[in-house]
XYZ file of C-alpha atoms in Angstrom:
577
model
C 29.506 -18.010 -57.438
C 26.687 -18.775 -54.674
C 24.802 -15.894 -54.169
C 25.110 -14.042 -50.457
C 22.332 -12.451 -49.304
C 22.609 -8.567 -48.291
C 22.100 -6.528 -45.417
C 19.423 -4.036 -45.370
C 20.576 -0.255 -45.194
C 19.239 -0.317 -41.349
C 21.049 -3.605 -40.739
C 24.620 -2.225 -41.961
C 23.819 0.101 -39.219
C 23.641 -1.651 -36.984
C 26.492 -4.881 -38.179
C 28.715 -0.945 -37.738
C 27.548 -0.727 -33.928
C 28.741 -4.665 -33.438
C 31.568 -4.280 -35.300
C 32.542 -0.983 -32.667
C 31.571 -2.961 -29.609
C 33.420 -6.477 -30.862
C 36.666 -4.681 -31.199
C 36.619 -3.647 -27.779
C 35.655 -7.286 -27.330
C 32.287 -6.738 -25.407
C 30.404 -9.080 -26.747
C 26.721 -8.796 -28.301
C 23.516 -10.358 -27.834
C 19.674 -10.159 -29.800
C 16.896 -7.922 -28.389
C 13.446 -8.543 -29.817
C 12.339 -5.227 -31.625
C 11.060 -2.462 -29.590
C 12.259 -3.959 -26.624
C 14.598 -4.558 -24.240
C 14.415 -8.561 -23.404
C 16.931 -10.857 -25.408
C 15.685 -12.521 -28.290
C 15.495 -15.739 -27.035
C 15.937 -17.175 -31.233
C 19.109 -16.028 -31.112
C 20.069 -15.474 -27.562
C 18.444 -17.982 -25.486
C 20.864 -17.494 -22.453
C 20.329 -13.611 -22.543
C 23.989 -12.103 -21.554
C 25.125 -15.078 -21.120
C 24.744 -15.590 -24.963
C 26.710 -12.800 -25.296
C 29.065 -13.288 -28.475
C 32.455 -11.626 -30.246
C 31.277 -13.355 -33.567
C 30.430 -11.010 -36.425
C 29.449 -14.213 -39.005
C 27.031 -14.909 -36.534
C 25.244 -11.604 -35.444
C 25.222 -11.059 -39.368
C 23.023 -14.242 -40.087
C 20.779 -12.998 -37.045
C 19.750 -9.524 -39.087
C 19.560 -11.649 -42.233
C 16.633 -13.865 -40.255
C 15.315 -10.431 -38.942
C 16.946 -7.094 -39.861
C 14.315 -5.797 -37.543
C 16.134 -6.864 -33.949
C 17.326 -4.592 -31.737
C 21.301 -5.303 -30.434
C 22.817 -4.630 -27.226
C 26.103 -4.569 -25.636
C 27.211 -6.943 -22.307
C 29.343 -5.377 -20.049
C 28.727 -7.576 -17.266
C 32.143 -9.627 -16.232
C 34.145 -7.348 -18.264
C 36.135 -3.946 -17.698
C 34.114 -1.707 -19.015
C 30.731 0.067 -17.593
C 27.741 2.574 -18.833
C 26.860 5.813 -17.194
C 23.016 6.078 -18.369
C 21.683 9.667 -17.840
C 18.429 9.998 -18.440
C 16.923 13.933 -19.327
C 17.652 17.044 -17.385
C 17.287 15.281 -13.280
C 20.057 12.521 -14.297
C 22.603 14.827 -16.443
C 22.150 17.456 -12.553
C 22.807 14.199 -10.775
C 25.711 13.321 -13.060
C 27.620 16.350 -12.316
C 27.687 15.007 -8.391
C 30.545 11.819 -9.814
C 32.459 14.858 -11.511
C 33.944 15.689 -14.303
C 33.102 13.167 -16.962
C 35.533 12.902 -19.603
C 34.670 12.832 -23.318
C 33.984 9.496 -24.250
C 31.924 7.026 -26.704
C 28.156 7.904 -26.647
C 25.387 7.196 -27.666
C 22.360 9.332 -27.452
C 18.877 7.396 -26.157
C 15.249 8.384 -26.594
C 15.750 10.109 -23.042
C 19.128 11.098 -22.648
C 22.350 9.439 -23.422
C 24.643 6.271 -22.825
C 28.273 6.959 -21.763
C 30.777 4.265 -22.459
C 34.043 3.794 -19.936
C 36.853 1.620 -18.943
C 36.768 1.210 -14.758
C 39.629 -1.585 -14.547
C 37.497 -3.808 -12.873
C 36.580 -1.255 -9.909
C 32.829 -0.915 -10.011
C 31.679 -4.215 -8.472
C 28.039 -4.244 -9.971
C 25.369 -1.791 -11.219
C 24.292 0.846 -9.333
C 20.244 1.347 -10.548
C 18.843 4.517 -8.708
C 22.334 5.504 -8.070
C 21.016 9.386 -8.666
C 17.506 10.715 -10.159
C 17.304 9.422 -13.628
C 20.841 8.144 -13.072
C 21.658 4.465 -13.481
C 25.722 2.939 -13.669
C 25.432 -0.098 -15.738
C 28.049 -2.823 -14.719
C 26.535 -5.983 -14.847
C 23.651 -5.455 -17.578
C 23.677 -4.642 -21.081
C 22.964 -1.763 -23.333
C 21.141 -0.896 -26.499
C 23.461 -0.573 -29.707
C 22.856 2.396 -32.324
C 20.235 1.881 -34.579
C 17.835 0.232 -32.131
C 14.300 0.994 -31.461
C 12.846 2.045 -28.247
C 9.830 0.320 -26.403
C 8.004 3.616 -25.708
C 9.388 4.913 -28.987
C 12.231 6.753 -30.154
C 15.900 5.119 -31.648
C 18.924 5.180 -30.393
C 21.751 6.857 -32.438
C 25.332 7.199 -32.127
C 26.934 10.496 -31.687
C 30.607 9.234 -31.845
C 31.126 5.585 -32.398
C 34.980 6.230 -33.351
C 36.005 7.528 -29.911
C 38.129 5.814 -27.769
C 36.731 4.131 -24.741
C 38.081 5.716 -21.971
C 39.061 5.525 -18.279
C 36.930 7.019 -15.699
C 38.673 8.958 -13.242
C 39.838 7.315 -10.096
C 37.649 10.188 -7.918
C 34.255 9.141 -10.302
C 34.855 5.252 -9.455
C 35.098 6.254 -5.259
C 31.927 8.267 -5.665
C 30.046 5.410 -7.059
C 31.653 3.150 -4.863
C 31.117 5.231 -1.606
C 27.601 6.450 -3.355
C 26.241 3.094 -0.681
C 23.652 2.078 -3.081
C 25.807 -1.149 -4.234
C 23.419 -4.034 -6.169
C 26.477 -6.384 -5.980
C 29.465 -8.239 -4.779
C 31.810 -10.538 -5.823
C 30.724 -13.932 -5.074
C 32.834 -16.730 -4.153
C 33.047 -18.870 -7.788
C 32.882 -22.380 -5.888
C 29.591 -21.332 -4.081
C 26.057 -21.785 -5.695
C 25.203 -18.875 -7.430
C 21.461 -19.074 -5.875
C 20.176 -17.529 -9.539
C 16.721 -16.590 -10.513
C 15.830 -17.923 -14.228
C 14.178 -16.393 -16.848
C 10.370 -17.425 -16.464
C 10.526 -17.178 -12.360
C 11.678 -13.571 -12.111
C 8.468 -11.625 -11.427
C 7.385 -14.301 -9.311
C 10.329 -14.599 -6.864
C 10.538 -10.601 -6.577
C 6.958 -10.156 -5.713
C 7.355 -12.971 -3.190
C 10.437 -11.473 -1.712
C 9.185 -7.983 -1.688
C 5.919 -9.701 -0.154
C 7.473 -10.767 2.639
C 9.525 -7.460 3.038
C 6.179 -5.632 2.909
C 4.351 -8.017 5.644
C 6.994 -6.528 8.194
C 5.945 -3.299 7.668
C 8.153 -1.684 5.369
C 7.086 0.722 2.351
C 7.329 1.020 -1.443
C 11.165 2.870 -1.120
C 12.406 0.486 1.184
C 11.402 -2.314 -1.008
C 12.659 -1.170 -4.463
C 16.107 -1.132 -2.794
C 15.751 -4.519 -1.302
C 14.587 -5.737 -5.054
C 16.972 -3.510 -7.032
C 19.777 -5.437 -5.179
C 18.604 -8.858 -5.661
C 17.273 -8.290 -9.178
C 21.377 -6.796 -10.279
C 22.937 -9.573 -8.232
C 20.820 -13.047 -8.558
C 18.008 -12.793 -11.886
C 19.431 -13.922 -15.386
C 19.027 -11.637 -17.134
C 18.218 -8.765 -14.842
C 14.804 -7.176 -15.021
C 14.738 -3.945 -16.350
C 14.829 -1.091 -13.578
C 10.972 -0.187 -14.663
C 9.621 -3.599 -13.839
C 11.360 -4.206 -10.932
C 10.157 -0.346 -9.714
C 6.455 -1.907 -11.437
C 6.713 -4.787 -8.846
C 7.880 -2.906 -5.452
C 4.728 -0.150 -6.255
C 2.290 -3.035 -6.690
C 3.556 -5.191 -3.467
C 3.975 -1.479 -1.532
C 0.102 -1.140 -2.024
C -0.297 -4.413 0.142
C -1.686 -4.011 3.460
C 1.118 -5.472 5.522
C -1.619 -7.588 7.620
C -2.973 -10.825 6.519
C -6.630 -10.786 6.756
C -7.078 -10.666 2.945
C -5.845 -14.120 2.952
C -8.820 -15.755 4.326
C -12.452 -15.082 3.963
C -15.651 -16.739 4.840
C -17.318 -19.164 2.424
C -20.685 -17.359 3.331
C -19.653 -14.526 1.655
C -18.865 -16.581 -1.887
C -21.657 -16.488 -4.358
C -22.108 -19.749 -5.883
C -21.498 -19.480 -9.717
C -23.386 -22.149 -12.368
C -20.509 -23.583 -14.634
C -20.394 -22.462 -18.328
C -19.297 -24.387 -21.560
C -18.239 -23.006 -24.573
C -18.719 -27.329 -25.821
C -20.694 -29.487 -23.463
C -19.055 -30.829 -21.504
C -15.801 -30.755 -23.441
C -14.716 -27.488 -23.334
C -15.250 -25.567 -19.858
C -15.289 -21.416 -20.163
C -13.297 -19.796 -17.596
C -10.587 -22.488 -17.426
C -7.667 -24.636 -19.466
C -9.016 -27.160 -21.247
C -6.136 -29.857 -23.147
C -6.773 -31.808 -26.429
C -3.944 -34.335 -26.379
C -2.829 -37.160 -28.833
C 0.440 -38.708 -30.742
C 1.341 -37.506 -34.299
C -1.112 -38.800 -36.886
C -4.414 -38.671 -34.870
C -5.585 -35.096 -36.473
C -4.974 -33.183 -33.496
C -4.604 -29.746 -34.999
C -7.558 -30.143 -37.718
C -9.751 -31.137 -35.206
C -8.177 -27.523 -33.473
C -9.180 -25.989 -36.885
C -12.512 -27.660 -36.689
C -13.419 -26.063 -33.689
C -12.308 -22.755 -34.422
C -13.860 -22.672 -37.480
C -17.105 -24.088 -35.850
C -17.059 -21.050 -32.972
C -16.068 -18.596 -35.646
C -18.972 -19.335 -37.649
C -21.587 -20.426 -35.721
C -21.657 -23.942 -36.751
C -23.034 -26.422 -33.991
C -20.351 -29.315 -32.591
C -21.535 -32.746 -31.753
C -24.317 -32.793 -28.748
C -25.034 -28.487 -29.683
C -28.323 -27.656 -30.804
C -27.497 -24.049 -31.349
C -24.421 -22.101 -31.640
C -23.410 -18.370 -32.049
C -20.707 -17.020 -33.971
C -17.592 -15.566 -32.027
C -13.951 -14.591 -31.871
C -11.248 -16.862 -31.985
C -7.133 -16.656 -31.367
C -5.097 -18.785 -32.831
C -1.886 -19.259 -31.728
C 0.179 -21.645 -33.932
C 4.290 -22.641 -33.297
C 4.341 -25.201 -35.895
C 2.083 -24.695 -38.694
C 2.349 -21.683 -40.954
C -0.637 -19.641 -41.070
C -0.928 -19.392 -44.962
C -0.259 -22.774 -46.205
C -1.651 -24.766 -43.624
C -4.164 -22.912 -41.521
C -6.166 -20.682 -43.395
C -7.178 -23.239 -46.279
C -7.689 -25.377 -43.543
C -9.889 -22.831 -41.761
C -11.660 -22.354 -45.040
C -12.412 -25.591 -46.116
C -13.906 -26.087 -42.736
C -15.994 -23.070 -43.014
C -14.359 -20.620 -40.561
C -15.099 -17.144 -40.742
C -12.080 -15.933 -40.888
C -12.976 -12.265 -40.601
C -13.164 -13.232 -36.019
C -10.025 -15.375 -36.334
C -6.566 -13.695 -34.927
C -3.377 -15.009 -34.978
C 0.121 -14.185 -33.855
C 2.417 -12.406 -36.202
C 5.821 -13.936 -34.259
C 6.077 -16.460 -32.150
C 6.638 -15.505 -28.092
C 6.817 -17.128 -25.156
C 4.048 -16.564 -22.315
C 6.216 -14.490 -20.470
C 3.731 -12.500 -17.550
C 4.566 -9.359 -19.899
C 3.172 -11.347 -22.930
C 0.224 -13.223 -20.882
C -0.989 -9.059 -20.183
C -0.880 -8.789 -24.490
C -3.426 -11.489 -24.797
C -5.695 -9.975 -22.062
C -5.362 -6.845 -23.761
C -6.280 -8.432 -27.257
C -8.942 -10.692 -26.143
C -10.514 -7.978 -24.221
C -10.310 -5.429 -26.906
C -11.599 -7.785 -30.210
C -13.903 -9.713 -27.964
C -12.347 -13.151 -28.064
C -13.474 -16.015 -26.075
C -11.435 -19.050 -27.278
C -7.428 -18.979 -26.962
C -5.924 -22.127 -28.717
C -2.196 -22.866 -28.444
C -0.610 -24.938 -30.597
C 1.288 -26.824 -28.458
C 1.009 -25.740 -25.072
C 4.871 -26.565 -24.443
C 6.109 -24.444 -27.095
C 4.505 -21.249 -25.071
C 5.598 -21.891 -21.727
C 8.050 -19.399 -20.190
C 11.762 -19.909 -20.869
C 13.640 -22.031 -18.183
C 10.999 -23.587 -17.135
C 11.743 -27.309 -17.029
C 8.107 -28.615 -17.980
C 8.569 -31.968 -15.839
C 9.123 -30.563 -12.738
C 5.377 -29.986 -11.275
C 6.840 -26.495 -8.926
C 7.954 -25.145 -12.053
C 4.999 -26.007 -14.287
C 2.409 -25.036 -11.151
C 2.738 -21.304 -11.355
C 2.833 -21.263 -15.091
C -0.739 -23.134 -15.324
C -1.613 -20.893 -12.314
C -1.193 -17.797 -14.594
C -2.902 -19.487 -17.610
C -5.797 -20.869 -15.152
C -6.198 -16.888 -13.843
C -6.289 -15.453 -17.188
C -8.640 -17.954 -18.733
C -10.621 -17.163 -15.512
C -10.501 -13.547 -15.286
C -11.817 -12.723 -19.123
C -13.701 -15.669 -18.802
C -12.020 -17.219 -21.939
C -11.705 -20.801 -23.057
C -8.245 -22.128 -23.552
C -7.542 -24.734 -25.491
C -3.212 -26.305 -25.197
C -2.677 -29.008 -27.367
C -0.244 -31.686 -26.548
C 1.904 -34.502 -27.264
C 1.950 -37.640 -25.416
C 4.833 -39.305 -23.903
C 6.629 -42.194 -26.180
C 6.166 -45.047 -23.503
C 2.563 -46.436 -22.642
C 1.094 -45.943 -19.340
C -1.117 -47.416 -17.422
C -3.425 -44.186 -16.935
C -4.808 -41.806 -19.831
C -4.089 -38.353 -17.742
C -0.255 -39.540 -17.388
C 0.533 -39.953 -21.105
C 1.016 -36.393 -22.054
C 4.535 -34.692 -21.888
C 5.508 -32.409 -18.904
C 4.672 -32.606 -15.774
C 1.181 -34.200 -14.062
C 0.504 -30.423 -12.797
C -0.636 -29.914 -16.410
C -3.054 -32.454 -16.322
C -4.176 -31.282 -13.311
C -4.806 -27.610 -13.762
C -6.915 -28.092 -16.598
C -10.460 -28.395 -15.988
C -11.428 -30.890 -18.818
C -9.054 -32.947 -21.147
C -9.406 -34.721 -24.429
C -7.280 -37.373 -26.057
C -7.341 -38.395 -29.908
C -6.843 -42.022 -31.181
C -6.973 -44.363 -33.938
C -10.258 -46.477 -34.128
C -9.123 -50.025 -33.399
C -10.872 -51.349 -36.233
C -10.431 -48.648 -38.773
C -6.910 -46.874 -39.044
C -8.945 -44.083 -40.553
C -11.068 -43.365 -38.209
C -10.203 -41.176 -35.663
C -11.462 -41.162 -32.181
C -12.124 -38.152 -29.715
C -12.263 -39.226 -25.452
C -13.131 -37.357 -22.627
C -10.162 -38.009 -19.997
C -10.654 -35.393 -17.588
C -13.744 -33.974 -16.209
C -13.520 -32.450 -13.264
C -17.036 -30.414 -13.293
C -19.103 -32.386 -15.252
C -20.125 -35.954 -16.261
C -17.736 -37.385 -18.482
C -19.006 -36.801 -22.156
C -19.218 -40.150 -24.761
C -16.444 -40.681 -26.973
C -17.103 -39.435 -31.048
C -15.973 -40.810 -33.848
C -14.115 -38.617 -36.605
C -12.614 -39.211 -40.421
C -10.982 -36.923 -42.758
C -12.209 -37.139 -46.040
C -12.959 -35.334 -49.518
C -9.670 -34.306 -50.163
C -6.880 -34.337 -52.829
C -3.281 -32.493 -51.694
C -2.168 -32.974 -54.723
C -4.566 -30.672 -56.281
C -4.458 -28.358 -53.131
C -7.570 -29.697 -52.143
C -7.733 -30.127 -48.203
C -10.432 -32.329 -46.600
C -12.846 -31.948 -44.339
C -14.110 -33.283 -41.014
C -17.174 -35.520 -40.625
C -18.163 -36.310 -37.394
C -19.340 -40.117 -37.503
C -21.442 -40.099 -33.860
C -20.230 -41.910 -30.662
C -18.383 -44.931 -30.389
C -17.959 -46.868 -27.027
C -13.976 -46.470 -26.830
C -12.036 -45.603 -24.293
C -7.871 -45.120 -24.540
C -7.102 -48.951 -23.339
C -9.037 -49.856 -26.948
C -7.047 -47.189 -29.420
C -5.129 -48.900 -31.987
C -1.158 -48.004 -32.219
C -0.667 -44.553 -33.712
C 1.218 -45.021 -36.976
C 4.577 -46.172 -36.206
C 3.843 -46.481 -32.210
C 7.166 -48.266 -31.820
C 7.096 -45.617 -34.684
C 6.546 -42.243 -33.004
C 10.256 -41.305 -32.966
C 9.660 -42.005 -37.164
C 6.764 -40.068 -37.709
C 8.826 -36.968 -35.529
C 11.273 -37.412 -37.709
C 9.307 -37.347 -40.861
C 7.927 -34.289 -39.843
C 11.304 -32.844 -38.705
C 12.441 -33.783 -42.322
C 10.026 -31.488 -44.142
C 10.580 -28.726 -41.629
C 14.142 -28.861 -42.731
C 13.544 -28.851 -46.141
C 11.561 -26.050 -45.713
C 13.291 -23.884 -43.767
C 16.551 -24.662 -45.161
C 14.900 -24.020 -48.614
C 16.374 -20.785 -49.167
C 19.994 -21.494 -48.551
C 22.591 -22.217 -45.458
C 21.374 -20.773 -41.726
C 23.426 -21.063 -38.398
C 22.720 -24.254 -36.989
C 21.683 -22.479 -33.783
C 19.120 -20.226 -35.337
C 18.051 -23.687 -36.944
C 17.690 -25.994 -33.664
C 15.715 -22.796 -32.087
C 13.109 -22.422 -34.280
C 13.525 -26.216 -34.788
C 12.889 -26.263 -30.845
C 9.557 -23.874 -31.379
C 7.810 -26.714 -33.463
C 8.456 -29.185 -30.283
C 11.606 -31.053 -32.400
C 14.392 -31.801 -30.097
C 17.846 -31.525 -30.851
C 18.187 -35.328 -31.286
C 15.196 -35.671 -33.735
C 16.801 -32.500 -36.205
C 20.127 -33.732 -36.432
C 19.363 -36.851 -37.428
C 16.608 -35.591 -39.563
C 19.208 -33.433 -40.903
C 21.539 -36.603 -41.654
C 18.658 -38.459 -43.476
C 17.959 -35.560 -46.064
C 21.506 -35.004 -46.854
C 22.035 -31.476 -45.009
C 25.608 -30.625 -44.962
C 27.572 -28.660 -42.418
C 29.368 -25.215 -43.739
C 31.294 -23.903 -40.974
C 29.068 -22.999 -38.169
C 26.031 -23.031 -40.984
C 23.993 -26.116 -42.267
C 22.940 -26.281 -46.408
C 20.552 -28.797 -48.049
C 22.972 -30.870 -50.241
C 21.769 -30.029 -54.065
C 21.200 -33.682 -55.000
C 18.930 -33.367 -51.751
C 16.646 -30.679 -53.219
């Protein structure tokens, strides 16, 4: 008999809380722990990923027992009253009598499940103090963990759902504080993604703000949008977060230009002359096979230490991030790091892989700031840009390298994105890399890697982009001293500068090859990952997706290792192992 893996105690929990909500059929979708933003591994679409399947919501806590689960009510006929503390349960009493129901108690109060027959047309945030009606949102399940701490528990899961009384459903209705309306289905829905929330409310309650109006006014104007037109919804704190900042505006526009005698001119630094500007996005860029991410280790491990790069006659030790999506961090980096001579003790890393979400973006300034980091690399760039983004249209990519660019700027940090470069040649070095040209050109210097066209071997290192500086000379690289097969990794030797420029490189291996060499790499990821028995194929493309493999490239990896389809799950064949 194949052996099933088991819930944790905490996870049974919380499979009980599904199982409650399923057979009402609301469906159920994947917070990340200790917060309230859908799990994008499991729930990419947030509601909208909303599911009635058990199997599946099962294999999410055997990935990660540790996620936090919430109920969709939006588009269905049920609703949550959400009384928070002593001011909402006194506001609650205004809607009347509220009839004993399914609850569950939160960190600040307590969630009230009902049936409303398709009444309530929308959620009602702010409809009292500390009282929010929850109609086109989602909830927190039992078991889950509060971002400011605390765990929700449930008082009386059993209990029937039950109707709220026709005089509650005219209060909220007549309470005037509607966030929606039933939109014609034909008509364009006119949504806000995931990635461009923040940024759309804070323009719209800009321009609200520029006629005058205050913080109050605008929370309601946002509120209504934010319930009606983002996917997912922000959660009522941000979107409060957002009026209060825009509110302290002054509503007149003289802050938006200034006099260039008043600007202080400022020398430009380096963390790498003249490779590596400080302040600013820098890109190291290359196909598969060029040594992209040891030469990423090689710096690191070169900033960490103190050890001087090519064209440094000195060099102080400092901190480092690293911020990997496709290599793990104890079989790959760290001997890596090692071998190199990091010092490991200034080198951070990510414990789970995120998305650079503007909530996210304020965790690295709060890390770098705190342990005194001045190099950021991520490894790839794509793989951390916000969710929905569509990283080949330059309006979407723009504010995202705006962000980045302000960041780097305001800690005066040195980013480092690695990326891939497009599959077809072109004609220019800065249009090879994938996404969008607005990548290229919010970076202040950019590198590309190559083959030596003489020597496979030899790798070589060009400056592309160099926007505030001379463009530096090309240097030579090779790998060498090493022996995988006795765990031995090699090292870098720099070989001095070559006169190459990208019109010279040599094919990477496989150039009509690349889509092989993707797939070779997708092939051991499966292995891998698959290693310790069957996993949804969703949860497989996603994280799959994180390492920069597209859907295409893992199924057909899939098909060359013998990976067999079990249901909704896929399983390594065992004559494939």
């Amino acid at each position: 008999m194949a052996y099933k893996p088991r819930l944790s105690k905490r996870a049974r929990k919380k499979m009980r809380a599904a199982r409650r909500m399923v057979s009402d059929k609301i469906g159920v979708i994947a917070i990340k722990h200790r917060s309230k933003k859908p799990d994008t591994r499991f729930s990419p679409k947030g509601s909208h990923s909303a599911t009635l399947d058990l199997d599946l919501i099962e294999s999410w806590l055997l990935e990660d027992d540790r996620i936090n689960l919430a109920a969709v009510v939006r588009e269905t006929d049920y609703l949550v009253v959400d009384i928070d503390g002593r001011k909402g349960e006194k506001a609650a009493k205004k809607l009347g009598p509220l009839p004993k129901t399914l609850m569950v108690i939160t960190p600040n109060g307590r969630h009230l499940y009902y049936r409303h027959g398709r009444k309530v047309k929308g959620s009602r945030i702010g409809l009292g103090p500390e009282l929010d009606i929850i109609a086109s949102g989602y909830t927190l399940l039992p078991e889950s963990d509060h971002p400011d701490g605390g765990r929700y528990e449930a008082e009386n899961l059993n209990h029937n759902i039950v109707r709220l009384p026709a005089k509650t459903i005219t209060a909220i209705n007549g309470s005037g504080n509607t966030n929606d309306e039933q939109s014609d289905p034909d008509e364009p829905s006119g949504g806000i993604a995931k990635g461009g929330r923040d940024n759309a409310l804070t323009s719209i309650g800009g321009a609200v703000r520029r006629q005058g109006y205050g913080a109050d006014f605008i929370i309601t104007v946002l509120n209504a949008i934010n319930e009606v037109h983002c996917e997912p919804p922000l959660l009522a704190k941000q979107v409060r977060k957002i009026a209060r900042s825009v509110g302290r505006y002054e509503p007149a526009d003289a802050d938006l230009f200034a006099e260039m005698a008043d600007v202080k001119p400022r020398k430009v630094d380096y963390a790498w002359f003249p490779y590596l500007v400080r302040g600013a996005v820098n890109l190291l860029e290359g196909d598969p096979g060029t040594g992209k991410t040891y030469l990423l280790c090689t710096i690191a491990a070169c900033f960490s230490a103190g050890i001087t790069l090519p064209g440094q006659t000195k060099a102080r030790p400092t901190n480092v991030l690293f911020m990997s999506a496709e290599d793990d961090t104890d079989t790959t980096l760290v001997p890596r790091l090692l071998r190199l001579g990091a010092d490991i003790s200034r080198i951070t890393y990510t414990t789970r892989y995120f998305r650079l979400e503007e909530e996210a973006l304020g965790w690295i300034e709060k890390h770098v700031t705190e342990k005194g980091v001045t190099v950021v690399i991520l490894d790839p760039l794509l793989a951390y840009m916000q969710g929905g983004i569509d990283m080949n249209k330059a309006n979407e990519t723009r504010p995202f390298m705006a962000r980045l660019s302000e960041l780097a700027k305001r800690t005066n940090i040195t980013i480092i994105g690695l990326r891939h470069l497009t599959k077809g040649g072109k004609d220019k070095a800065i249009y090879r890399g994938l996404g969008s040209i607005d990548i290229t050109a919010a970076a202040r210097s950019a590198l590309m890697l190559g083959l030596h066209p003489e020597d496979p071997d030899v790798r070589v290192m060009m400056h592309i982009k160099h926007n505030l500086s001379e463009r530096g000379p090309s240097l030579a690289y090779q790998l060498e001293d090493g022996d995988y097969s006795k765990g031995k990794v090699p090292k870098l030797k720099w070989l001095g500068e070559v006169d190459i420029q990208p019109e010279d490189l040599a094919p990477a291996t496989g150039q009509a090859g690349r889509p092989d060499d993707a797939r070779k790499s997708a092939m051991t990821f499966l292995k891998q990952y698959l290693a310790g028995g069957s996993k949804p194929v969703s949860v497989v493309l996603l994280a799959g997706e994180k390492r920069s493999f597209s859907e295409r490239t893992l199924r057909r990896a899939a098909k060359d290792i013998g990976v067999v389809k079990e249901g909704r799950n896929w399983k390594i064949a065992k004559k494939s192992l």
